[in-house]
């Protein structure tokens, strides 16, 4: 999987502690500045491992795997981490009218995109699995921190939102260690903490979704913000000339095709950015822009198949298009 956002430049003499590793099925890059950087970075990696061990559907002993295995039978007592992320995922499932759906797992598993089992399923298979997808079947018991899934074979997948939560949690670890300048990149889910050590804002590149590796088409300057991108170029396979990617429309069971190839959300909290980048990808340009504009403090960059870039008005002076093959329609 490619990393969709990256630091463009940082011209100063302060040397960061850098940690690159592979966790949560993606490339993790931490760049931490300051006196406690080494300790802060190590604690951050531990925290990522900890969250992954609770929320991954690929780890048999995770809380999510245990909860899914009990679907239709009984509930599972969860850590506040997992309980909270399921709550957020269902909140966004409601807010997006089911464009995001916390219970998408049967569809994700059927397609197996990014795994050895990836394949184009038959329409019959898809329709069978679609019957299981309905976030309203996730039943919360807040007092006991317990979640139950109503019907057998239904299952939760937090892939659209867990990395955003993780970025927010790493931010906390860094702040607890008195770090005021850092860049967290969880496979394109970025949090830019504070400013660069020289006091200027971070310059974040937005990946060109049409180029296969690491090229950016424009940049934005941010301070203390989350920048999250979802795209069809991250995990996909091609069959008979058709690209099948990993963001599904829960109404059809097929990869979402609404004319967008990349969505980027800039927000204070990365969990919101992660949920909204996936959701707006599924909703498409018009509904996506409407949704983002209805939420205070959230900005977006949407890129369409026909190489047009749209942003919310708040980015008109900040987004700098560098690749002239794309045209930029400023927000109104
Ligand atoms: P990435 O993991 O590449 O950063 P996203 O944040 O956009 O990308 O999340 C994609 C993941 O979300 C998929 O791999 C899958 O686990 C999950 N997912 C796909 N479609 C949906 C959906 N409609 N609702 C909720 N989760 C989804
Ligand atoms: Mg997401």
Short mmCIF file of C-alpha atoms in Angstrom, two decimals, residues 68-227:
data_model
loop_
_atom_site.label_atom_id
_atom_site.label_comp_id
_atom_site.label_asym_id
_atom_site.label_seq_id
_atom_site.Cartn_x
_atom_site.Cartn_y
_atom_site.Cartn_z
CA UNK A 68 -17.82 -10.86 15.74
CA UNK A 69 -17.57 -14.55 16.62
CA UNK A 70 -20.42 -14.11 19.13
CA UNK A 71 -22.76 -12.36 16.67
CA UNK A 72 -26.35 -13.48 17.11
CA UNK A 73 -25.48 -15.25 20.35
CA UNK A 74 -24.19 -12.88 23.02
CA UNK A 75 -22.32 -9.65 23.55
CA UNK A 76 -18.70 -8.91 24.37
CA UNK A 77 -17.34 -6.68 27.10
CA UNK A 78 -14.97 -4.21 25.47
CA UNK A 79 -12.17 -1.85 26.43
CA UNK A 80 -13.10 1.82 26.32
CA UNK A 81 -10.90 2.13 23.20
CA UNK A 82 -12.86 -0.42 21.19
CA UNK A 83 -16.25 0.54 22.59
CA UNK A 84 -15.60 4.19 21.73
CA UNK A 85 -14.44 3.51 18.18
CA UNK A 86 -17.48 1.33 17.46
CA UNK A 87 -19.67 4.14 18.82
CA UNK A 88 -17.96 6.66 16.51
CA UNK A 89 -18.26 4.34 13.54
CA UNK A 90 -22.01 3.91 14.16
CA UNK A 91 -22.36 7.68 14.70
CA UNK A 92 -20.90 8.25 11.22
CA UNK A 93 -22.94 5.39 9.78
CA UNK A 94 -26.06 7.29 10.91
CA UNK A 95 -24.78 10.71 9.88
CA UNK A 96 -23.98 9.51 6.34
CA UNK A 97 -27.28 7.65 5.91
CA UNK A 98 -25.38 4.38 5.77
CA UNK A 99 -22.68 5.38 3.25
CA UNK A 100 -20.29 4.35 5.98
CA UNK A 101 -21.46 1.17 7.65
CA UNK A 102 -19.69 -0.23 10.69
CA UNK A 103 -21.04 -3.70 9.83
CA UNK A 104 -19.51 -3.87 6.33
CA UNK A 105 -17.19 -6.77 7.28
CA UNK A 106 -19.00 -9.57 5.36
CA UNK A 107 -18.58 -7.58 2.13
CA UNK A 108 -14.94 -6.67 2.88
CA UNK A 109 -14.16 -10.33 3.56
CA UNK A 110 -16.00 -11.60 0.49
CA UNK A 111 -13.90 -9.43 -1.85
CA UNK A 112 -10.68 -9.95 0.14
CA UNK A 113 -9.04 -6.95 -1.51
CA UNK A 114 -5.38 -6.66 -0.55
CA UNK A 115 -5.29 -10.30 0.62
CA UNK A 116 -4.33 -13.54 -1.12
CA UNK A 117 -8.03 -14.32 -1.47
CA UNK A 118 -9.01 -11.24 -3.47
CA UNK A 119 -11.46 -11.98 -6.27
CA UNK A 120 -14.50 -10.69 -8.10
CA UNK A 121 -17.48 -12.36 -6.38
CA UNK A 122 -20.72 -13.19 -8.18
CA UNK A 123 -23.72 -10.91 -7.86
CA UNK A 124 -25.54 -13.66 -5.96
CA UNK A 125 -22.76 -13.91 -3.41
CA UNK A 126 -22.70 -10.15 -2.98
CA UNK A 127 -26.45 -9.96 -2.46
CA UNK A 128 -26.29 -12.76 0.12
CA UNK A 129 -23.63 -10.89 2.13
CA UNK A 130 -25.40 -7.54 1.74
CA UNK A 131 -28.32 -8.88 3.77
CA UNK A 132 -25.95 -8.98 6.74
CA UNK A 133 -24.84 -5.37 6.45
CA UNK A 134 -26.84 -3.08 8.74
CA UNK A 135 -25.20 -0.93 11.41
CA UNK A 136 -28.57 -0.73 13.22
CA UNK A 137 -27.97 -4.31 14.33
CA UNK A 138 -25.11 -3.17 16.58
CA UNK A 139 -26.52 -3.02 20.09
CA UNK A 140 -24.81 -0.91 22.76
CA UNK A 141 -24.87 -1.41 26.51
CA UNK A 142 -22.87 1.57 27.69
CA UNK A 143 -23.16 0.84 31.40
CA UNK A 144 -21.38 -2.48 30.97
CA UNK A 145 -19.17 -1.39 28.07
CA UNK A 146 -20.72 -4.27 26.18
CA UNK A 147 -21.62 -4.54 22.49
CA UNK A 148 -23.75 -7.20 20.85
CA UNK A 149 -24.32 -7.87 17.18
CA UNK A 150 -27.90 -8.88 16.54
CA UNK A 151 -27.71 -11.62 13.89
CA UNK A 152 -25.38 -14.55 13.28
CA UNK A 153 -22.67 -13.97 10.62
CA UNK A 154 -22.93 -10.20 10.91
CA UNK A 155 -19.61 -8.56 11.75
CA UNK A 156 -17.95 -5.23 12.44
CA UNK A 157 -14.97 -3.80 10.51
CA UNK A 158 -13.27 -0.68 11.88
CA UNK A 159 -10.82 -0.32 8.96
CA UNK A 160 -12.33 2.97 7.84
CA UNK A 161 -11.81 4.69 11.17
CA UNK A 162 -9.31 2.88 13.44
CA UNK A 163 -6.20 4.54 11.99
CA UNK A 164 -7.70 7.96 12.62
CA UNK A 165 -8.38 7.02 16.24
CA UNK A 166 -4.84 5.71 16.53
CA UNK A 167 -3.38 8.98 15.23
CA UNK A 168 -5.37 10.88 17.89
CA UNK A 169 -4.08 8.52 20.57
CA UNK A 170 -0.46 8.92 19.41
CA UNK A 171 -0.93 12.65 19.61
CA UNK A 172 -1.90 12.20 23.27
CA UNK A 173 1.18 10.07 23.94
CA UNK A 174 3.39 12.72 22.35
CA UNK A 175 1.82 15.57 24.30
CA UNK A 176 2.16 13.58 27.55
CA UNK A 177 5.86 13.44 26.71
CA UNK A 178 5.93 17.21 26.22
CA UNK A 179 6.50 16.92 22.48
CA UNK A 180 5.34 20.02 20.62
CA UNK A 181 6.48 19.18 17.10
CA UNK A 182 5.92 15.87 15.30
CA UNK A 183 4.55 14.29 12.17
CA UNK A 184 2.52 11.10 12.47
CA UNK A 185 1.83 9.22 9.24
CA UNK A 186 -0.18 6.01 9.39
CA UNK A 187 -0.30 5.07 5.72
CA UNK A 188 -1.73 8.35 4.54
CA UNK A 189 -3.52 9.14 7.76
CA UNK A 190 -1.47 12.10 8.91
CA UNK A 191 -1.42 14.18 12.04
CA UNK A 192 0.85 17.22 12.04
CA UNK A 193 1.48 18.12 15.66
CA UNK A 194 2.21 21.78 16.33
CA UNK A 195 4.53 23.47 13.86
CA UNK A 196 7.84 22.43 12.42
CA UNK A 197 10.66 23.01 14.90
CA UNK A 198 11.53 26.26 13.09
CA UNK A 199 8.07 27.59 13.98
CA UNK A 200 6.61 27.54 10.47
CA UNK A 201 3.65 25.36 9.48
CA UNK A 202 3.95 21.86 8.08
CA UNK A 203 3.76 21.55 4.34
CA UNK A 204 1.80 18.40 3.47
CA UNK A 205 1.76 16.97 -0.03
CA UNK A 206 -1.48 15.59 -1.44
CA UNK A 207 -0.73 12.54 -3.53
CA UNK A 208 -1.53 12.44 -7.20
CA UNK A 209 -4.05 9.57 -7.26
CA UNK A 210 -3.19 8.84 -10.89
CA UNK A 211 0.53 8.36 -10.31
CA UNK A 212 1.65 5.02 -8.99
CA UNK A 213 4.22 6.19 -6.45
CA UNK A 214 4.82 9.05 -4.14
CA UNK A 215 4.18 12.04 -6.41
CA UNK A 216 2.13 14.88 -5.08
CA UNK A 217 -0.11 17.18 -7.09
CA UNK A 218 -0.37 19.99 -4.60
CA UNK A 219 0.35 21.00 -1.05
CA UNK A 220 -1.36 22.49 1.96
CA UNK A 221 0.11 24.22 4.98
CA UNK A 222 -1.19 23.09 8.36
CA UNK A 223 -0.53 23.53 12.08
CA UNK A 224 -1.82 21.01 14.57
CA UNK A 225 -4.21 19.32 12.13
CA UNK A 226 -5.13 15.90 10.87
CA UNK A 227 -4.90 15.34 7.12
#
